[in-house]
CSV table of C-alpha atoms and ligand atoms in Angstrom, one decimal:
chain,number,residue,atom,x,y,z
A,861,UNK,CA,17.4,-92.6,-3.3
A,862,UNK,CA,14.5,-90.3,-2.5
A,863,UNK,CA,12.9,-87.7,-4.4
A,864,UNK,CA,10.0,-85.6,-3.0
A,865,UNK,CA,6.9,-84.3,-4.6
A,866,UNK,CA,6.5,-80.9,-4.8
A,867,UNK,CA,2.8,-81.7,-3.1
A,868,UNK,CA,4.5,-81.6,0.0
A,869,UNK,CA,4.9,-77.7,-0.6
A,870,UNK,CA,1.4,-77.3,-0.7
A,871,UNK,CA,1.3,-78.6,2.8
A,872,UNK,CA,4.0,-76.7,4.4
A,873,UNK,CA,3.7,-73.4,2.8
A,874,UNK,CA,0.3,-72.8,4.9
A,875,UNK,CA,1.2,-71.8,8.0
A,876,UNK,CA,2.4,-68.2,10.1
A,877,UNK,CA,6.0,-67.6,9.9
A,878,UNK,CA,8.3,-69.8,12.4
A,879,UNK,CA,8.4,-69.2,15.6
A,880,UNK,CA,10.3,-71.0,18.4
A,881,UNK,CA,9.0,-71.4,21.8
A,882,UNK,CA,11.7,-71.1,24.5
A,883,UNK,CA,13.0,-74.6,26.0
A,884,UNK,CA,14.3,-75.5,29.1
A,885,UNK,CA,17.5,-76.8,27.6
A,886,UNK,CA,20.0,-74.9,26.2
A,887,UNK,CA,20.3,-77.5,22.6
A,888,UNK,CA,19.8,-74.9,20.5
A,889,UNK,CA,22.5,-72.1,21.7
A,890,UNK,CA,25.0,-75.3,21.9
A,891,UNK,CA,24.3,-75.3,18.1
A,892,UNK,CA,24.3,-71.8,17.3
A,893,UNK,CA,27.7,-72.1,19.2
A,894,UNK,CA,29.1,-74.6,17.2
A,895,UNK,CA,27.8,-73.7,13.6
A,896,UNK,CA,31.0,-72.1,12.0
A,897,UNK,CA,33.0,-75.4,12.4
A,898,UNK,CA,29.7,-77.6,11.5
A,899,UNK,CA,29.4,-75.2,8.4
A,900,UNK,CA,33.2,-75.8,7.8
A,901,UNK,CA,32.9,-79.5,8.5
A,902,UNK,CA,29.5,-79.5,6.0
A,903,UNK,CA,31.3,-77.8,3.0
A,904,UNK,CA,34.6,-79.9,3.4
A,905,UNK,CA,32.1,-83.3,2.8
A,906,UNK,CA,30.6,-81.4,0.3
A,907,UNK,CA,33.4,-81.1,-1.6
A,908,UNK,CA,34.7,-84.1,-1.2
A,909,UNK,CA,31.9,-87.0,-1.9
A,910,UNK,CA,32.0,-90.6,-1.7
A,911,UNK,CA,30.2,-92.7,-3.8
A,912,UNK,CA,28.0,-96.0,-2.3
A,913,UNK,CA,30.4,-98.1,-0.4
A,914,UNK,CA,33.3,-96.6,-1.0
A,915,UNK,CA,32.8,-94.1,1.8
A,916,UNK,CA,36.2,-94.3,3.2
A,917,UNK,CA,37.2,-90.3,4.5
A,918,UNK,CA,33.5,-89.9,5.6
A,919,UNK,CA,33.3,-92.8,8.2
A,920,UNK,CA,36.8,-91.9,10.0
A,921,UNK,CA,35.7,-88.5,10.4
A,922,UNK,CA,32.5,-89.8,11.6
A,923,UNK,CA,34.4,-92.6,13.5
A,924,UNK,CA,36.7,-89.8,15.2
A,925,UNK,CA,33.7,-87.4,15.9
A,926,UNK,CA,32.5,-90.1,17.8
A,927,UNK,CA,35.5,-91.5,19.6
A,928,UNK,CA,35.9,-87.6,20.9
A,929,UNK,CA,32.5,-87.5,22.1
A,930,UNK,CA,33.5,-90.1,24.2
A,931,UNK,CA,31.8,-93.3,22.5
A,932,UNK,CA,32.6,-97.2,21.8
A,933,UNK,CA,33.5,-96.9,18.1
A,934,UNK,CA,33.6,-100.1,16.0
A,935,UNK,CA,34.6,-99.4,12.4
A,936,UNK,CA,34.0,-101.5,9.1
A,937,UNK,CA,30.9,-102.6,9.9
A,938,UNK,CA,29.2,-103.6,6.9
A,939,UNK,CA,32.2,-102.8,4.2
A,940,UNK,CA,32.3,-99.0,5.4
A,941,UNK,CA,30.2,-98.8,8.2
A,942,UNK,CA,30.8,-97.2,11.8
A,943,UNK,CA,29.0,-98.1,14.8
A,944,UNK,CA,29.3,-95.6,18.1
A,945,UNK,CA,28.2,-97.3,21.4
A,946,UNK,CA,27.2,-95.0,25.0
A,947,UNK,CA,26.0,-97.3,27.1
A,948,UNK,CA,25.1,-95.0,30.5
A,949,UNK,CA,22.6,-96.8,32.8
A,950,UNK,CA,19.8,-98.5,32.5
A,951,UNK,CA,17.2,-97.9,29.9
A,952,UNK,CA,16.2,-97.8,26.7
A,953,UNK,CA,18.2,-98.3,23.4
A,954,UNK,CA,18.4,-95.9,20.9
A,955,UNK,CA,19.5,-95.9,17.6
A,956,UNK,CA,20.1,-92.9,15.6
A,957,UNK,CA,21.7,-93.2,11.8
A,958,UNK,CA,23.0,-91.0,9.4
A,959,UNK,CA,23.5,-92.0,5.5
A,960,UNK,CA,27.1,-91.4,4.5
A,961,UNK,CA,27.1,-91.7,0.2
A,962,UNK,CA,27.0,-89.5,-2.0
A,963,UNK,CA,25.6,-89.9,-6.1
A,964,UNK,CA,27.1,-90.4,-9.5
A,965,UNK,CA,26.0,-86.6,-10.4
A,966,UNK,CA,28.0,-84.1,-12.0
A,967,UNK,CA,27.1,-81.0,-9.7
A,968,UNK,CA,26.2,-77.5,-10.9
A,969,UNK,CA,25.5,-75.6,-8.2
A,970,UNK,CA,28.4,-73.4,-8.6
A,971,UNK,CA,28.7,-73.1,-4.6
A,972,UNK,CA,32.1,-72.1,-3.9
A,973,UNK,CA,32.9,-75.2,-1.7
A,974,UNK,CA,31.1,-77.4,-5.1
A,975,UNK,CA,32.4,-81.1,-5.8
A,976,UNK,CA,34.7,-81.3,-8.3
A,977,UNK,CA,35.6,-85.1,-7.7
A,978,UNK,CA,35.1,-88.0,-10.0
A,979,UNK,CA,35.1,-91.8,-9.5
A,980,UNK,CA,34.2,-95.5,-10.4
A,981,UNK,CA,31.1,-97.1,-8.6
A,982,UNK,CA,31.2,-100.6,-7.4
A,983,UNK,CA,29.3,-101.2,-10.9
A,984,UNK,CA,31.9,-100.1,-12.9
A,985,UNK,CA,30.3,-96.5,-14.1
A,986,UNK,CA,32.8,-93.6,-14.2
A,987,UNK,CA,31.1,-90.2,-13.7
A,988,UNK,CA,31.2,-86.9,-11.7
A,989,UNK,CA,30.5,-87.0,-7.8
A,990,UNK,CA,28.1,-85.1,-6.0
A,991,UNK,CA,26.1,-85.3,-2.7
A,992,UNK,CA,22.9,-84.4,-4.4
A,993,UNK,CA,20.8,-86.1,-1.7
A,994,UNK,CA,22.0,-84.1,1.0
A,995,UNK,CA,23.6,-87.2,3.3
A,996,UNK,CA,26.7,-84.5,4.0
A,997,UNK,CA,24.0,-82.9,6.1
A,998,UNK,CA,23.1,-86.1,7.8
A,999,UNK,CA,26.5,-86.7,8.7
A,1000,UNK,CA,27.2,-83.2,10.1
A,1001,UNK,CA,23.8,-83.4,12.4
A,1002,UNK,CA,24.9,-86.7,13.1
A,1003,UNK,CA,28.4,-85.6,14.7
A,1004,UNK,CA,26.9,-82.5,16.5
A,1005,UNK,CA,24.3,-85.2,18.0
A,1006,UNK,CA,27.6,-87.3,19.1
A,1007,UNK,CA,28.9,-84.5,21.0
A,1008,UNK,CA,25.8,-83.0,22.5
A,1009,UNK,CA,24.5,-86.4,23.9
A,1010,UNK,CA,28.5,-86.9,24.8
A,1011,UNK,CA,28.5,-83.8,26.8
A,1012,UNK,CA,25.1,-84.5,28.2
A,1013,UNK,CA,25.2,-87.9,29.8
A,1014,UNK,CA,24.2,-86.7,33.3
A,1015,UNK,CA,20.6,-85.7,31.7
A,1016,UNK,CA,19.7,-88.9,30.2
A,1017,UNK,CA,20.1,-92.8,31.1
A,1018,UNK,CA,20.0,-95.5,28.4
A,1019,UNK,CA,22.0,-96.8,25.7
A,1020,UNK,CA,22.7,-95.2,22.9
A,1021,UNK,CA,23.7,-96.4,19.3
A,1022,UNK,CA,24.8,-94.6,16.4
A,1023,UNK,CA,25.4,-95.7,12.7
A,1024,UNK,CA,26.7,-94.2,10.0
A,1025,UNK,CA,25.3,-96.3,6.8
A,1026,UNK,CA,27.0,-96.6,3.9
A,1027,UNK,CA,25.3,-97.2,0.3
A,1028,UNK,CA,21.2,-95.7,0.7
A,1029,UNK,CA,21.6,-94.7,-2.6
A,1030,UNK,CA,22.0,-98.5,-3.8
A,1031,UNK,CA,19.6,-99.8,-1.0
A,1032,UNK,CA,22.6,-102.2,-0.2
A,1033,UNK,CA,23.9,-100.8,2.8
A,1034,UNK,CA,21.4,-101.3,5.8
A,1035,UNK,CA,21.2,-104.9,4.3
A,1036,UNK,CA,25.3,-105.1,4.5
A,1037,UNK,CA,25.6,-103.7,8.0
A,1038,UNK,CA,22.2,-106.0,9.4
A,1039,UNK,CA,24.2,-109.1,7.9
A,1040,UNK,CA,27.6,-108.1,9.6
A,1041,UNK,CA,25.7,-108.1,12.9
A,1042,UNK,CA,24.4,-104.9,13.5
A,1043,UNK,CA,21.5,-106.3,15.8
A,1044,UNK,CA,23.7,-109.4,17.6
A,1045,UNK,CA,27.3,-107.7,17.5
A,1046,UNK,CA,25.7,-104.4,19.4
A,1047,UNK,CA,22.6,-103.2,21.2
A,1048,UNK,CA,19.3,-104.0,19.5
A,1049,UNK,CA,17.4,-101.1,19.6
A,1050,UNK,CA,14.1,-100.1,20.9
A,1051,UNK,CA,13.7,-97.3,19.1
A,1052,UNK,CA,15.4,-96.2,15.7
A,1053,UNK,CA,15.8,-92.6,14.3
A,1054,UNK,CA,16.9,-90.5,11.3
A,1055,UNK,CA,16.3,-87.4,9.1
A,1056,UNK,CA,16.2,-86.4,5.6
A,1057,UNK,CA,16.6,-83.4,4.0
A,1058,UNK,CA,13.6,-82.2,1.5
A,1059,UNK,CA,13.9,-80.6,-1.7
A,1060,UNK,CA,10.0,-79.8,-1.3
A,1061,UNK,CA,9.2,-77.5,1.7
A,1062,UNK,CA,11.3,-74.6,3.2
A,1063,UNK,CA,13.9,-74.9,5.4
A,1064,UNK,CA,14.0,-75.4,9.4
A,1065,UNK,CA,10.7,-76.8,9.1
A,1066,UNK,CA,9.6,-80.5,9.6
A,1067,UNK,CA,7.4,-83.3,8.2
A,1068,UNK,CA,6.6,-86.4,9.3
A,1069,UNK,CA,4.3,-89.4,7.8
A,1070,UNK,CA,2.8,-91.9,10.4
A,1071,UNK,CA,2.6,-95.7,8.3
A,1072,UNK,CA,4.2,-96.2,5.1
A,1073,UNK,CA,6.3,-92.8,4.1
A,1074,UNK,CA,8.6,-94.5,1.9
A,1075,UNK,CA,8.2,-97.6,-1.1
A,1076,UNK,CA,9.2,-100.3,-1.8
A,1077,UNK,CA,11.9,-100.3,-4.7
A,1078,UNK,CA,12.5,-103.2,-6.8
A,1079,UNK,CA,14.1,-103.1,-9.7
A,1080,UNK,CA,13.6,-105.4,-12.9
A,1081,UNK,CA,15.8,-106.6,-15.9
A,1082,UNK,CA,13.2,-107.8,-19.0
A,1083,UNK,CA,15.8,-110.2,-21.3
A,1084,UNK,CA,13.9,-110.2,-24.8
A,1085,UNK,CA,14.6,-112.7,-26.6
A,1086,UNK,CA,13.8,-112.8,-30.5
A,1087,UNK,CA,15.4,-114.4,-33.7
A,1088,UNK,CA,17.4,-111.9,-35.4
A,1089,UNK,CA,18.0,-111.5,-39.3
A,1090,UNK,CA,18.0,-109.1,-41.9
A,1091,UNK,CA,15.7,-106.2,-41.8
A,1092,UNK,CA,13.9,-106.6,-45.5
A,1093,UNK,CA,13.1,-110.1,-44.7
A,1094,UNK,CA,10.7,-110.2,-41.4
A,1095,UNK,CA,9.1,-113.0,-42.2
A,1096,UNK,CA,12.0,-115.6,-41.3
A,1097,UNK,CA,12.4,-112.9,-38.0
A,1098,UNK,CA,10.8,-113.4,-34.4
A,1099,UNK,CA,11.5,-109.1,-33.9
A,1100,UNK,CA,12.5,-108.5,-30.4
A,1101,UNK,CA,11.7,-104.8,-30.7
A,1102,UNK,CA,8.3,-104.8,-32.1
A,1103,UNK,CA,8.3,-108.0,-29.0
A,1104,UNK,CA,9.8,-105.2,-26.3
A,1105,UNK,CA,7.7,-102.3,-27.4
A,1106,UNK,CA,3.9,-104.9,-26.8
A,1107,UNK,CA,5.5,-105.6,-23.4
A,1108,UNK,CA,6.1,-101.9,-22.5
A,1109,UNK,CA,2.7,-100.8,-23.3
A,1110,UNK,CA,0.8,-103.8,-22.1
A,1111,UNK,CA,2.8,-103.3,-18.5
A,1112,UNK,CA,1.2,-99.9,-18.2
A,1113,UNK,CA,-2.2,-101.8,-17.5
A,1114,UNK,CA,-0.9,-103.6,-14.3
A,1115,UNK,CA,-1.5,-99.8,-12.9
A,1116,UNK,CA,-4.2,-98.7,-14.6
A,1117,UNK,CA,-6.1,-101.6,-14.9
A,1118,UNK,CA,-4.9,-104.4,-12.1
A,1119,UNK,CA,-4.2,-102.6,-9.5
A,1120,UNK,CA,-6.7,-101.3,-6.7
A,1121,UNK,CA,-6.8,-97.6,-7.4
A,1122,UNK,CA,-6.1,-97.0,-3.8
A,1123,UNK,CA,-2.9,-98.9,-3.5
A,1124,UNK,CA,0.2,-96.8,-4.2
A,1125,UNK,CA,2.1,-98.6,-7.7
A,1126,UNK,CA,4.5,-97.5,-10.2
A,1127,UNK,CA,6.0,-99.1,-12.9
A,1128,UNK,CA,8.1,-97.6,-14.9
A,1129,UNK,CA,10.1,-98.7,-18.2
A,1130,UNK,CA,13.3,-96.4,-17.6
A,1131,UNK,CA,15.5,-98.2,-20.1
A,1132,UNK,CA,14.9,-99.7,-23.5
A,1133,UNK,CA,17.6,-101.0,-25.5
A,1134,UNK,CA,18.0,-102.9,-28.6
A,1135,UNK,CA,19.6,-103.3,-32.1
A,1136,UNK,CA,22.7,-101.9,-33.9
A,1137,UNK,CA,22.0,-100.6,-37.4
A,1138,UNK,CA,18.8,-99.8,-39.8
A,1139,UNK,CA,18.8,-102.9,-41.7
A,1140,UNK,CA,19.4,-105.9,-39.0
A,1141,UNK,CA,16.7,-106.9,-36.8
A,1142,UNK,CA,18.5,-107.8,-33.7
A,1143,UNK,CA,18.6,-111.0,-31.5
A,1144,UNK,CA,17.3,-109.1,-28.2
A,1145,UNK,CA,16.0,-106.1,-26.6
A,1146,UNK,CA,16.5,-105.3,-23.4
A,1147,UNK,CA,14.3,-103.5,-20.9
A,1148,UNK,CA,15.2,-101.9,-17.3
A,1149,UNK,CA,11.7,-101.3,-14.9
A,1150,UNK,CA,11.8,-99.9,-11.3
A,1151,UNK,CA,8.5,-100.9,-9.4
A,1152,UNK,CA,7.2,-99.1,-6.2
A,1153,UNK,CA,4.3,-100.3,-4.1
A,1154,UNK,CA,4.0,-100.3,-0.5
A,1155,UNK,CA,2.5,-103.7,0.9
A,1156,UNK,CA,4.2,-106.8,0.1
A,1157,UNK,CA,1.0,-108.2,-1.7
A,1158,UNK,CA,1.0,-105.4,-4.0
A,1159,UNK,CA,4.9,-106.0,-4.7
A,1160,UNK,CA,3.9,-109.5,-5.2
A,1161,UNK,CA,0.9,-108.8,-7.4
A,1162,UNK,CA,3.1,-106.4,-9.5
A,1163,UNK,CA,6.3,-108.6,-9.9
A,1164,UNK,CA,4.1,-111.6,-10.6
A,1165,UNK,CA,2.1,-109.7,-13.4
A,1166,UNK,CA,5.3,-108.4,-15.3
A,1167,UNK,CA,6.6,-112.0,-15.7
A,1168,UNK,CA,3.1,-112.7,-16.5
A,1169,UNK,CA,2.4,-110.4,-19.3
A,1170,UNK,CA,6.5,-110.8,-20.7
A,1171,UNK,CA,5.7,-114.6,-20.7
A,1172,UNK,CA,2.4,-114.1,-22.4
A,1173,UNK,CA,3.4,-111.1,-25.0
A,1174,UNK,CA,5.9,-113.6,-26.7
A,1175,UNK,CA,3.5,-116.5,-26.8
A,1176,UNK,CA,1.3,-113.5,-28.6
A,1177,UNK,CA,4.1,-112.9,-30.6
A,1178,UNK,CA,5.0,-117.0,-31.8
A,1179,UNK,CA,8.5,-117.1,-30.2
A,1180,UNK,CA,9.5,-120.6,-29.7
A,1181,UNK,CA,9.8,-122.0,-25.9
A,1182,UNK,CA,13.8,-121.7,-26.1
A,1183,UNK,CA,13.2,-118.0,-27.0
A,1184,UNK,CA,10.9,-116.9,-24.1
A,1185,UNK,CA,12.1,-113.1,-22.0
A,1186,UNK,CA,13.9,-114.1,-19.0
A,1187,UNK,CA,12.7,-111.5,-16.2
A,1188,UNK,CA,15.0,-110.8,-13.2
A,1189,UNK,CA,14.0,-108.9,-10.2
A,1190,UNK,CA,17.2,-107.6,-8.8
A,1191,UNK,CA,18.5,-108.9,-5.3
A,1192,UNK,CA,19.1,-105.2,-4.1
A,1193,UNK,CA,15.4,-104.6,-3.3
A,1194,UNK,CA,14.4,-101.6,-1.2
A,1195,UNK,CA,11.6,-101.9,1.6
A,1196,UNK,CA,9.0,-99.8,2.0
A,1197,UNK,CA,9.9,-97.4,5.1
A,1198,UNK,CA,7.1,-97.6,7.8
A,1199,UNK,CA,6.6,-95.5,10.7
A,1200,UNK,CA,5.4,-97.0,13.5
A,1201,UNK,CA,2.2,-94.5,13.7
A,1202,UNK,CA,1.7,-94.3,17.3
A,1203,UNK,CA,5.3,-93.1,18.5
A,1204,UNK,CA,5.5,-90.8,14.9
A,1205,UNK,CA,2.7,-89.1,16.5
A,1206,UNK,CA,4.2,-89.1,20.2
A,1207,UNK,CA,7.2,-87.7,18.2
A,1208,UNK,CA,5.5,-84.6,15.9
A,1209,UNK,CA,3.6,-83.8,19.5
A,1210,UNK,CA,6.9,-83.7,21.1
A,1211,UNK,CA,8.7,-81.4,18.0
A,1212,UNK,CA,5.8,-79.4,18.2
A,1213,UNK,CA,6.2,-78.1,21.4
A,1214,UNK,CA,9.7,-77.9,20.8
A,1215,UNK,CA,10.0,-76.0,17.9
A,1216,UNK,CA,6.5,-74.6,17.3
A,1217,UNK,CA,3.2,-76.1,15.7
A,1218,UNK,CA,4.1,-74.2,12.6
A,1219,UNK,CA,7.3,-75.7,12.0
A,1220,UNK,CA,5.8,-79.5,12.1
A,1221,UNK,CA,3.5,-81.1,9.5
A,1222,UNK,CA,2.2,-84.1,9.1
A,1223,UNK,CA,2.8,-84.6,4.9
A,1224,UNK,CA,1.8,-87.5,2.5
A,1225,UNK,CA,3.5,-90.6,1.6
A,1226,UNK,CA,6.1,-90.8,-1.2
A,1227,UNK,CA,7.2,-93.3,-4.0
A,1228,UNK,CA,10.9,-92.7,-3.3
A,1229,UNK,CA,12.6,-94.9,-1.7
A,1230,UNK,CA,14.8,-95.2,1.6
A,1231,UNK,CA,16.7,-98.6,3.4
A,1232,UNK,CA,16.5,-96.7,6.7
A,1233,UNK,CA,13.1,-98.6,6.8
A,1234,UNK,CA,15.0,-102.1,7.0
A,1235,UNK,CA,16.3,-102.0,11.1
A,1236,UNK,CA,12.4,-102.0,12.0
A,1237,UNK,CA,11.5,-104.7,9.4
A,1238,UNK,CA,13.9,-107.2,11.1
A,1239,UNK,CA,12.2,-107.1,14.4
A,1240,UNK,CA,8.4,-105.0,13.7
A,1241,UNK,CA,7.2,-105.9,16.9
A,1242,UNK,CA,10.0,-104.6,19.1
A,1243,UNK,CA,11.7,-101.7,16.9
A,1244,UNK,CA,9.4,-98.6,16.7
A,1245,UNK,CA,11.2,-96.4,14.0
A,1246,UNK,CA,10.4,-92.9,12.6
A,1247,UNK,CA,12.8,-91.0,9.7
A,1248,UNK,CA,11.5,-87.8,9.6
A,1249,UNK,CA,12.2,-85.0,6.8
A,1250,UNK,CA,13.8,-81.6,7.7
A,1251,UNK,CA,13.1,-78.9,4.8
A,1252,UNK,CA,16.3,-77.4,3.1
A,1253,UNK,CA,14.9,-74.9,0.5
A,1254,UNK,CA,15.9,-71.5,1.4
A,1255,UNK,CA,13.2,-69.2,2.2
A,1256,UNK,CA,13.6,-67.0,-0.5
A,1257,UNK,CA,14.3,-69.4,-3.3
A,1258,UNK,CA,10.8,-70.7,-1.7
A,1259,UNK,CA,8.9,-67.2,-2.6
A,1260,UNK,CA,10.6,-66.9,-5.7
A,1261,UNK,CA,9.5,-70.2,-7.2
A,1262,UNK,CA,6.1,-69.7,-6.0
A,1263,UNK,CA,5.8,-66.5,-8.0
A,1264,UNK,CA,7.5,-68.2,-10.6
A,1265,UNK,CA,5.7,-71.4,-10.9
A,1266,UNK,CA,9.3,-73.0,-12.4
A,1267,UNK,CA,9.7,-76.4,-11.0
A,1268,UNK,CA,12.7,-76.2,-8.2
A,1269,UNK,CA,15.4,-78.5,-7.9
A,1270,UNK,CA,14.4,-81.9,-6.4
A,1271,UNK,CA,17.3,-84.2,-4.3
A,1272,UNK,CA,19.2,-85.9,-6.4
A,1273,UNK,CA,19.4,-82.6,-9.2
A,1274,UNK,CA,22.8,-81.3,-10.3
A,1275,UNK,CA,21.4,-78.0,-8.6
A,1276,UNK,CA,20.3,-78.9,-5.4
A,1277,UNK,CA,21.6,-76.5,-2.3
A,1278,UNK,CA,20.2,-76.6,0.8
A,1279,UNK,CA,20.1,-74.2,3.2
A,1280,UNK,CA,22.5,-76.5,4.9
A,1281,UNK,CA,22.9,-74.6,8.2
A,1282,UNK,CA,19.4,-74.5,8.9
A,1283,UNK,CA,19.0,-78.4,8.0
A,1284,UNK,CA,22.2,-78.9,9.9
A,1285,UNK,CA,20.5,-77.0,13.3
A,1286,UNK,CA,16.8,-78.6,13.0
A,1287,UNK,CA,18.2,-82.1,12.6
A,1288,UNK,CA,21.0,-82.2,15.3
A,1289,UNK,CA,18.5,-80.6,17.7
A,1290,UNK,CA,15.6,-82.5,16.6
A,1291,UNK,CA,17.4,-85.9,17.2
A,1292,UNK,CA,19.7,-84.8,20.0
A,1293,UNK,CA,16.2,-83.7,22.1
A,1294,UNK,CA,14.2,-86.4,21.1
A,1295,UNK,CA,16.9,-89.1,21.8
A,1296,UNK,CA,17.0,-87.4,25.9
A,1297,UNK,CA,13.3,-87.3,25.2
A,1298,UNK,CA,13.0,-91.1,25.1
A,1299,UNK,CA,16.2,-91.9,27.5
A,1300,UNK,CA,15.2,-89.7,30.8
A,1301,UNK,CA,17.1,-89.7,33.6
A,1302,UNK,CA,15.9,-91.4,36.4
B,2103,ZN,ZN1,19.1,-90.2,-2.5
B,2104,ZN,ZN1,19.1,-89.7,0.6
């Protein structure tokens, strides 16, 4: 569900070129090692997408990964969720998750190993298939991770816990696997860790964003109500379109005008519907908003003010009491992702001397959204939780659009191709060494 400003570009493209101080362990040539069959792995998921809970192929590979790498491995969990359990001494818990959906995208990439797959999503919406977010690199990370930290279990003590999550894209499926007892059923964690791929900065590096990286997503239905009739005779109308269109320009002043210019807020009208023909003025309009913020009295402030101003628009307008909008703010409703500041930092200090002060930057917030930030919101106190970004644009494609000045793909575009081995390798290394990071042995 994310997409990334090109800002973070800015950012990122300062720096020397990469360069990777040598480590004690030997993470990075287990890898190297095993990169043709994580590239093979990558490009069969790639071709063969799932959409949001219906990611049935993905999690038994994921499940079996797992199981080889010598883990507990509950499946179902949440619909289509796995859960992998290594509990090996005493210690700290760690969770690490990888999203496992794809998106209703048509892809166009033309990469040889490209989607050609089509399917229904749980709403009913037949399309092409595509994983335009990147997840199929989360899942291939995720598997190497399983059988470093499998092969590995003399180096580290603790517990560790991995999930593969169905349904980011709908922001349903942390929720689903949280209320089929993620937290009671297995080990709580103390700590809680995932990547995303960027569409904004160049690949191998990565960028981290202490506090609020992520928004809160809500997503609102605007029922317009009017009194319908013909189109020559408005006067013995209510017009539900002339209605809709006061309520879409008076919502653009929650932002411009309500809102403290220094809290993040968007709202946007991303679907307007109404009518049938030239001549009838119809009985409704209907209007489809997301709204981003990042604390929960701005959500509230926001949400409150667009029933407000719906409420108030028809009363502007004379519709009768029976006729007023009905506003619904959908169940499915994204939290903002927060990093727990202090161990983001501990984190990036860590990466840096792993991979290199180049290749780790601190970049600003975004108004995507991401459900990864739900496992700390159930326990904020005890969870301390970071998802971090791994850049996936290839180097050149990098220069190129920056003598260019043409916008590059973003997640989520028919077009978007990592450079998957190179998102692939930072991620599995990235996690695998900071998970032995937090669980030393003795
Ligand atoms: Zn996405
Ligand atoms: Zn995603």
């Amino acid at each position: 569900m994310i997409k990334i400003s090109q800002t973070f570009a800015a950012a990122l493209l300062a720096g020397a070129a990469m360069a990777t101080p040598a480590h004690a362990d030997d993470l990075a040539a287990a890898i190297h090692a095993d990169m043709p069959g994580l590239m093979a792995t990558y490009r069969d998921l790639h071709a063969h997408p799932e959409l949001s809970f219906q990611e049935i192929k993905s999690a038994a590979r994921m499940a079996d990964a797992a199981r080889k790498a010598g883990f507990e491995v509950t499946e179902k969990v949440g619909s289509t969720g796995v859960v992998a359990v290594m509990r090996n001494g005493p210690g700290p818990v760690v969770l690490i998750r990888a999203d496992m959906d794809a998106l209703p995208v048509v892809e166009q990439t033309g990469l040889a190993f490209a989607s050609k797959e089509r399917g229904t999503s749980t709403a009913g919406v037949e399309s092409g298939i595509m994983h335009a977010c990147g997840h199929d690199t989360h899942m291939t990370a995720w598997m190497e991770v399983a059988k470093l930290l499998g092969a590995r279990k003399a180096q580290w003590s603790g517990t560790l816990v991995m999930i593969g999550q169905p349904a980011e894209e709908t922001g349903a499926g942390a929720r689903a696997m949280l209320a089929d007892g993620l937290f009671t059923r297995f080990p709580k964690p103390d700590f809680a860790l995932a990547f995303h791929d960027a569409a904004g900065f160049p690949a191998g590096r990565i960028g981290y964003t202490p506090g609020f990286a992520l928004a809160n997503v809500d997503s609102v239905d605007i029922d317009v109500k009017g009194v319908g009739g013909h189109g020559a005779y408005p006067q013995s109308t209510k017009d539900p379109i002339v209605l809709a269109s006061a309520i879409v320009m008076r919502l653009q002043t929650l932002v411009s005008r309500e809102n403290n210019p220094l809290e993040p807020a968007v709202v946007t009208v991303g679907s307007f519907h109404a009518g049938a023909k030239h001549n009838i003025i119809p009985d409704d309009a209907r209007l489809q908003l997301t709204v981003r913020s990042y604390t929960d009295e701005s959500r509230k402030h926001l949400l409150d003010g667009i029933r407000r101003i719906a409420a108030g628009e028809a009363m502007a307008a004379g519709m009768p009491d029976d006729r007023m909008p009905v506003v619904t703010v959908s169940d499915d409703f994204t939290p903002a992702t927060f990093n727990t500041p202090d161990f983001s930092e501990d984190v990036a200090a860590y990466f840096r001397g792993r991979f290199g002060d180049a290749r780790v930057n601190k970049v600003p917030p975004v108004m995507g959204g991401e459900d990864f930030g739900l496992f700390r919101k159930t326990s904020p106190d005890t969870i301390r939780s970071l998802i971090f970004w791994v850049g996936g644009v290839p180097q050149a494609e990098m220069d190129a659009g920056a003598r260019s000045g043409k916008p590059m793909p973003s997640l989520h575009s028919p077009f978007w191709a990592p450079d998957a081995e190179a998102v692939i390798a930072t991620g599995a290394e990235a996690l695998s060494a900071e998970a032995m990071h937090l669980m030393p042995h003795g």
